[in-house]
GROMACS .gro file of C-alpha atoms in nm:
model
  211
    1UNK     CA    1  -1.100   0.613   0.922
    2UNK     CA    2  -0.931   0.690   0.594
    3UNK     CA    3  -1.114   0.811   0.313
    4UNK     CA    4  -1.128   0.678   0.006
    5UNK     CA    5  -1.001   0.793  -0.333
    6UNK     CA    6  -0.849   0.519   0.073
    7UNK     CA    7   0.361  -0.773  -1.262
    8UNK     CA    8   1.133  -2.134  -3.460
    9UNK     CA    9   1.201  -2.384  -3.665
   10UNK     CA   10   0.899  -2.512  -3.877
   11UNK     CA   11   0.838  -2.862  -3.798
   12UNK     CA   12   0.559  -3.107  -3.884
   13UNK     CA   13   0.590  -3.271  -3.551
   14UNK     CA   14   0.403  -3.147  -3.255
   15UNK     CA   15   0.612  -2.930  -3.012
   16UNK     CA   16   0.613  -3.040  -2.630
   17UNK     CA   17   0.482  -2.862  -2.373
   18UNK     CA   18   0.809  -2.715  -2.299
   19UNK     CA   19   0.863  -2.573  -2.646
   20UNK     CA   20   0.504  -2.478  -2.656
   21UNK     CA   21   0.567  -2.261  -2.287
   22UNK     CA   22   0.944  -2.127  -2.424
   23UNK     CA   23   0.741  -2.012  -2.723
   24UNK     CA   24   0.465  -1.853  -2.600
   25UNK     CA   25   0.667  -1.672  -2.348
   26UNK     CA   26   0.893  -1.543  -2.694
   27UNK     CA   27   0.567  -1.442  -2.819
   28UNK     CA   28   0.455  -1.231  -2.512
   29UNK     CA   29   0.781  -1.078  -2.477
   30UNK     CA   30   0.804  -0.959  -2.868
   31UNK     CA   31   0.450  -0.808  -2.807
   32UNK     CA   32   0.582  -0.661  -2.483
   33UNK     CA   33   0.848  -0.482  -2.682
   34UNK     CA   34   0.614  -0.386  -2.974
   35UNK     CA   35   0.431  -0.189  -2.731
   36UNK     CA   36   0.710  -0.058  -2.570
   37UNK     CA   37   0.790   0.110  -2.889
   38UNK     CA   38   0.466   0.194  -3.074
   39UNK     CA   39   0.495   0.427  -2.778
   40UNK     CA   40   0.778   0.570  -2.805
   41UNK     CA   41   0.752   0.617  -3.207
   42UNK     CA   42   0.418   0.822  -3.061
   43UNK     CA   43   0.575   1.055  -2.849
   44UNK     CA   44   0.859   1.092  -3.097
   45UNK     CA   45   0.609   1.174  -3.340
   46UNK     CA   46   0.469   1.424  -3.091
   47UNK     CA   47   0.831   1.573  -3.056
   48UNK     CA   48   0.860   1.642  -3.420
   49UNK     CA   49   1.092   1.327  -3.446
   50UNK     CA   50   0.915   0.992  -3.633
   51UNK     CA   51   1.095   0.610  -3.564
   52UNK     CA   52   1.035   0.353  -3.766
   53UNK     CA   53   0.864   0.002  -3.555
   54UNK     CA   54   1.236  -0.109  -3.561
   55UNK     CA   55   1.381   0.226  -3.438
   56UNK     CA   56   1.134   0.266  -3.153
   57UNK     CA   57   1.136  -0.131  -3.078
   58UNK     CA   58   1.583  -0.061  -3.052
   59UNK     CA   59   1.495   0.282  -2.871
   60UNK     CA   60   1.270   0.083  -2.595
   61UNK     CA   61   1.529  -0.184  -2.533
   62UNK     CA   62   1.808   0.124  -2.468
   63UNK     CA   63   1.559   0.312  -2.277
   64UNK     CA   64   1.678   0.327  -1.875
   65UNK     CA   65   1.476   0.041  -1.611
   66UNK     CA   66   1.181   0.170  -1.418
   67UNK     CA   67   1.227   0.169  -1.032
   68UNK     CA   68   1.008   0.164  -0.755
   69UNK     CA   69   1.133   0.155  -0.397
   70UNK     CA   70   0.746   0.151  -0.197
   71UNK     CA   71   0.650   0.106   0.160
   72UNK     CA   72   0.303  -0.069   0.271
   73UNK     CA   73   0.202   0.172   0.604
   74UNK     CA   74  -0.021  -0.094   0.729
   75UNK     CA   75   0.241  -0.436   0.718
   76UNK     CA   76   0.583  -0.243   0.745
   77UNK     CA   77   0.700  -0.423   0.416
   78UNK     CA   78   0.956  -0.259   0.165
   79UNK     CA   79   1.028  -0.307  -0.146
   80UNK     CA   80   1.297  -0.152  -0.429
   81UNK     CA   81   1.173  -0.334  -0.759
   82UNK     CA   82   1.324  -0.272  -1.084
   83UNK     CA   83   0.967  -0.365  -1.280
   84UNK     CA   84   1.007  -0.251  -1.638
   85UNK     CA   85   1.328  -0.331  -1.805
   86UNK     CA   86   1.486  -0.398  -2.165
   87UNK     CA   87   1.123  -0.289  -2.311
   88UNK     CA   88   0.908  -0.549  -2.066
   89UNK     CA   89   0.770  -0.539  -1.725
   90UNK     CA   90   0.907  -0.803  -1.530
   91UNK     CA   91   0.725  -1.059  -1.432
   92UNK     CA   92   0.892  -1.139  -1.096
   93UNK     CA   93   0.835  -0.777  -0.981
   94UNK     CA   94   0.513  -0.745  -1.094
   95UNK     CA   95   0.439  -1.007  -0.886
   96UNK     CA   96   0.664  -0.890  -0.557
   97UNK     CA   97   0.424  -0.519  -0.628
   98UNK     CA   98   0.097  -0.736  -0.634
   99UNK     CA   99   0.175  -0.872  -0.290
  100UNK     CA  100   0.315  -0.569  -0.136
  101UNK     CA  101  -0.010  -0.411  -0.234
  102UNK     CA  102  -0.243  -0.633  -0.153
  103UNK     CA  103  -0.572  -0.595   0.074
  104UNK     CA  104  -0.397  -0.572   0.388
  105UNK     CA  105  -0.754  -0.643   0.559
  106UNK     CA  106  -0.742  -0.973   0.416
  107UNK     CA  107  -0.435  -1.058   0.232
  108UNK     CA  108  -0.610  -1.064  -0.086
  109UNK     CA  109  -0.355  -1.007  -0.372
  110UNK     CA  110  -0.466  -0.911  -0.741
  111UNK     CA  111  -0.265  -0.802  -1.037
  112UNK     CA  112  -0.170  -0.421  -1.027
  113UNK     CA  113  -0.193  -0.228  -1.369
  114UNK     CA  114   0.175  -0.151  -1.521
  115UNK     CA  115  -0.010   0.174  -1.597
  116UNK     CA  116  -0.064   0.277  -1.221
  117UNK     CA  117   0.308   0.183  -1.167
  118UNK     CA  118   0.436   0.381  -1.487
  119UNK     CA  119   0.227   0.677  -1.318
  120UNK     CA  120   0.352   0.648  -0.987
  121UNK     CA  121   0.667   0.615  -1.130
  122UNK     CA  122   0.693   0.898  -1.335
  123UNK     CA  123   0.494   1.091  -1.005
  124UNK     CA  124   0.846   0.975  -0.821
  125UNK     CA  125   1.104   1.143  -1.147
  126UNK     CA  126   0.858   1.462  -1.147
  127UNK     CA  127   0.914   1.513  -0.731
  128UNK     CA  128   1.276   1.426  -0.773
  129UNK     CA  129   1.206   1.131  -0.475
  130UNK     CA  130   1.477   0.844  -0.447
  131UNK     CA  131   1.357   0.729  -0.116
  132UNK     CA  132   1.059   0.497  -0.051
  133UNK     CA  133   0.708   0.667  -0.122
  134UNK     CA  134   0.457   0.560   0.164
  135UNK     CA  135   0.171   0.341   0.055
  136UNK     CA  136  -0.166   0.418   0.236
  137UNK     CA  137  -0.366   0.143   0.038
  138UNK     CA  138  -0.333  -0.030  -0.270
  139UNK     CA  139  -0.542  -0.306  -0.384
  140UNK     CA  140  -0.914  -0.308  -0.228
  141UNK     CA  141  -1.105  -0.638  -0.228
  142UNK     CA  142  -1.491  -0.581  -0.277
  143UNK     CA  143  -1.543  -0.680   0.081
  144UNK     CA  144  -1.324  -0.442   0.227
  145UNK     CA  145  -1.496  -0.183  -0.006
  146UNK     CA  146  -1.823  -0.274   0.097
  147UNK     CA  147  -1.733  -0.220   0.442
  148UNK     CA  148  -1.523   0.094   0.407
  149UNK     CA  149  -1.901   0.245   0.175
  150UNK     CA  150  -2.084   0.146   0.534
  151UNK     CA  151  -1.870   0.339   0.755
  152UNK     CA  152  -1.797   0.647   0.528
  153UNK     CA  153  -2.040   0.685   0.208
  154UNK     CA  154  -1.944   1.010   0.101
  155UNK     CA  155  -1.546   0.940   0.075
  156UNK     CA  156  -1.543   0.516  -0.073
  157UNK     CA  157  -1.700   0.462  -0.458
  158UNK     CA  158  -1.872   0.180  -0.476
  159UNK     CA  159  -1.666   0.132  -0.799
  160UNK     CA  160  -1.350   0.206  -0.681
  161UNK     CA  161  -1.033   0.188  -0.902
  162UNK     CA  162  -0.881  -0.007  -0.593
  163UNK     CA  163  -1.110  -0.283  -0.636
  164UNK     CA  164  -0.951  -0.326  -0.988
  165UNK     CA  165  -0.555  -0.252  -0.901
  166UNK     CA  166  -0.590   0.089  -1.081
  167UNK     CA  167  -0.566   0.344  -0.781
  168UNK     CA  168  -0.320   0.418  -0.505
  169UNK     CA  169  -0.308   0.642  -0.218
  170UNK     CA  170   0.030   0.740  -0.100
  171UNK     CA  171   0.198   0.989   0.033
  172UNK     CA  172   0.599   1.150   0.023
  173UNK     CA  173   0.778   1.195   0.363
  174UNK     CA  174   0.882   1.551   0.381
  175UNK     CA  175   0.597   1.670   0.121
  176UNK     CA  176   0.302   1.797   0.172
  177UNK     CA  177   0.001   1.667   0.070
  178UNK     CA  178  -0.063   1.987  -0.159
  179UNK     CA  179   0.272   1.957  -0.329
  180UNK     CA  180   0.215   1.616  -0.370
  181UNK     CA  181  -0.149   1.702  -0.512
  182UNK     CA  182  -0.024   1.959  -0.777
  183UNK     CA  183   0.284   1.750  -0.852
  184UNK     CA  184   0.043   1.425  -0.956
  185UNK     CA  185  -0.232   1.662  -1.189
  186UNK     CA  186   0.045   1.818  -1.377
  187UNK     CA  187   0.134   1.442  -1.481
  188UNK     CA  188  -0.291   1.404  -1.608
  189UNK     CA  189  -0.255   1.049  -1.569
  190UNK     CA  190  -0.637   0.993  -1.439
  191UNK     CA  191  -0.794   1.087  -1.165
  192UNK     CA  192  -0.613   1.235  -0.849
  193UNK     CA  193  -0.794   1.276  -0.509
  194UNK     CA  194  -0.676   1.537  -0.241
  195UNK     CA  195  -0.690   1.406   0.132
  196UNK     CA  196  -0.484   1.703   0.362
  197UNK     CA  197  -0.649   1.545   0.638
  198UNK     CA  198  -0.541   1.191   0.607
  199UNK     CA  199  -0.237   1.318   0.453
  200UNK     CA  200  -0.195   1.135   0.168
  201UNK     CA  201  -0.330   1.184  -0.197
  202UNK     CA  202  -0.523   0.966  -0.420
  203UNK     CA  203  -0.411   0.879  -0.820
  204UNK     CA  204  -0.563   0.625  -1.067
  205UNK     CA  205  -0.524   0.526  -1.448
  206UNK     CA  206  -0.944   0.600  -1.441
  207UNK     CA  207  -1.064   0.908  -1.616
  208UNK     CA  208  -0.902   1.269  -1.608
  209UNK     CA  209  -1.076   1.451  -1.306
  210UNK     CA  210  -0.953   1.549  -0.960
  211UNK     CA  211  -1.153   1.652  -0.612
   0.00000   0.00000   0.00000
C-alpha cells in the first residue's frame, strides 16, 4: 500500500443568452489576463524592474505556453497538454488534466488547482524533464481517503490536499526519489513529502513544510 502525502455595445435592449455567455466568457478571460500580469509586474518588481498593468498584461500574453506531458500509473493514460497559454489556462486542458487525474478507485473527477499544475510544471523546467512525469495519484475522493486512513493511519491525512485537487505524488523515470525530493523544496511551492520506499515524492500548493 502506498502512503500518502499517496482546467460591448451599450444597448437598452436585453442581450440573449448567447451574448450574455460570449460576454461573460470576455469577462473571465480579461480577468484571466489581469492576473496573469499583476504577477508578472510582482516578480518584475522583485527583479528591480516595475511594469505598468498594461506592460505586464502585454508581457503575459508574449510569455511562452505551459506544457505538461503526464502519465496516470494506475489507467496507463497519457497526456501532452498545453494548459496555460496567451495569459489563460485553457479550459479544454484543464479539463483533459481533471480526468487524467481523477480517483482512479472510482472514476471520480474534480477540478485540479492551476497552482498544483504551475508547480509541477515549473518542478518539470527545474529537472530539465521533456518526457512524461509518472503520476502515482492525483485527485482523492473522501471515500477513497477514508479507506486509505483505515489501512495506513500514520501515512493518509484525514485532510488531505488530494481530496481538494491540491497535491500530487509523482515520480521522474531515471531520478531518484531524493533528487526529485531536493529538486521540488528548492521550488517552496507548499508542502513536499519524501516516499524512497514507494518511490515517488509528494508536492502540494498547502503550506510550506516537508517530511
Amino acid at each position: 500500500m502506498m502512503k500518502d502525502a499517496d482546467a460591448r455595445s451599450i444597448t437598452t435592449a436585453r442581450p440573449s443568452a448567447g451574448e450574455s455567455h460570449a460576454t461573460e466568457r470576455r469577462h473571465l478571460d480579461r480577468r484571466h489576463l489581469l492576473r496573469a500580469g499583476l504577477g508578472l509586474a510582482a516578480a518584475a518588481s522583485a527583479g528591480g524592474t516595475l511594469f505598468t498593468g498594461e506592460e505586464a498584461e502585454a508581457a503575459s500574453l508574449r510569455a511562452p505556453p505551459r506544457v505538461l506531458t503526464l502519465v496516470n500509473l494506475h489507467t496507463g493514460e497519457k497526456l501532452h497538454a498545453e494548459y496555460w497559454s496567451k495569459g489563460r489556462y485553457v479550459r479544454d486542458a484543464m479539463r483533459a488534466v481533471n480526468h487524467l487525474l481523477r480517483d482512479h478507485r472510482n472514476n471520480s473527477v474534480h477540478a485540479i488547482d492551476p497552482k498544483l499544475l504551475d508547480l509541477v510544471h515549473a518542478l518539470s523546467r527545474k529537472i530539465g524533464r521533456r518526457g512524461p512525469i509518472e503520476i502515482v495519484s492525483g485527485y482523492r475522493s473522501p471515500e477513497t481517503n477514508a479507506m486509505l486512513r483505515e489501512a495506513d493511519h500514520s501515512g493518509v491525512a484525514q485532510n488531505s490536499f488530494h481530496m481538494r485537487g491540491m497535491a500530487i505524488d509523482l515520480r521522474v523515470p531515471n531520478m531518484s526519489t531524493r533528487q526529485l525530493q531536493r529538486a521540488a523544496l528548492s521550488l517552496r511551492g507548499g508542502g513536499v513529502g519524501y516516499y524512497p520506499d514507494s518511490n515517488f515524492v509528494h508536492v502540494d500548493v498547502g503550506p510550506l513544510r516537508h517530511w
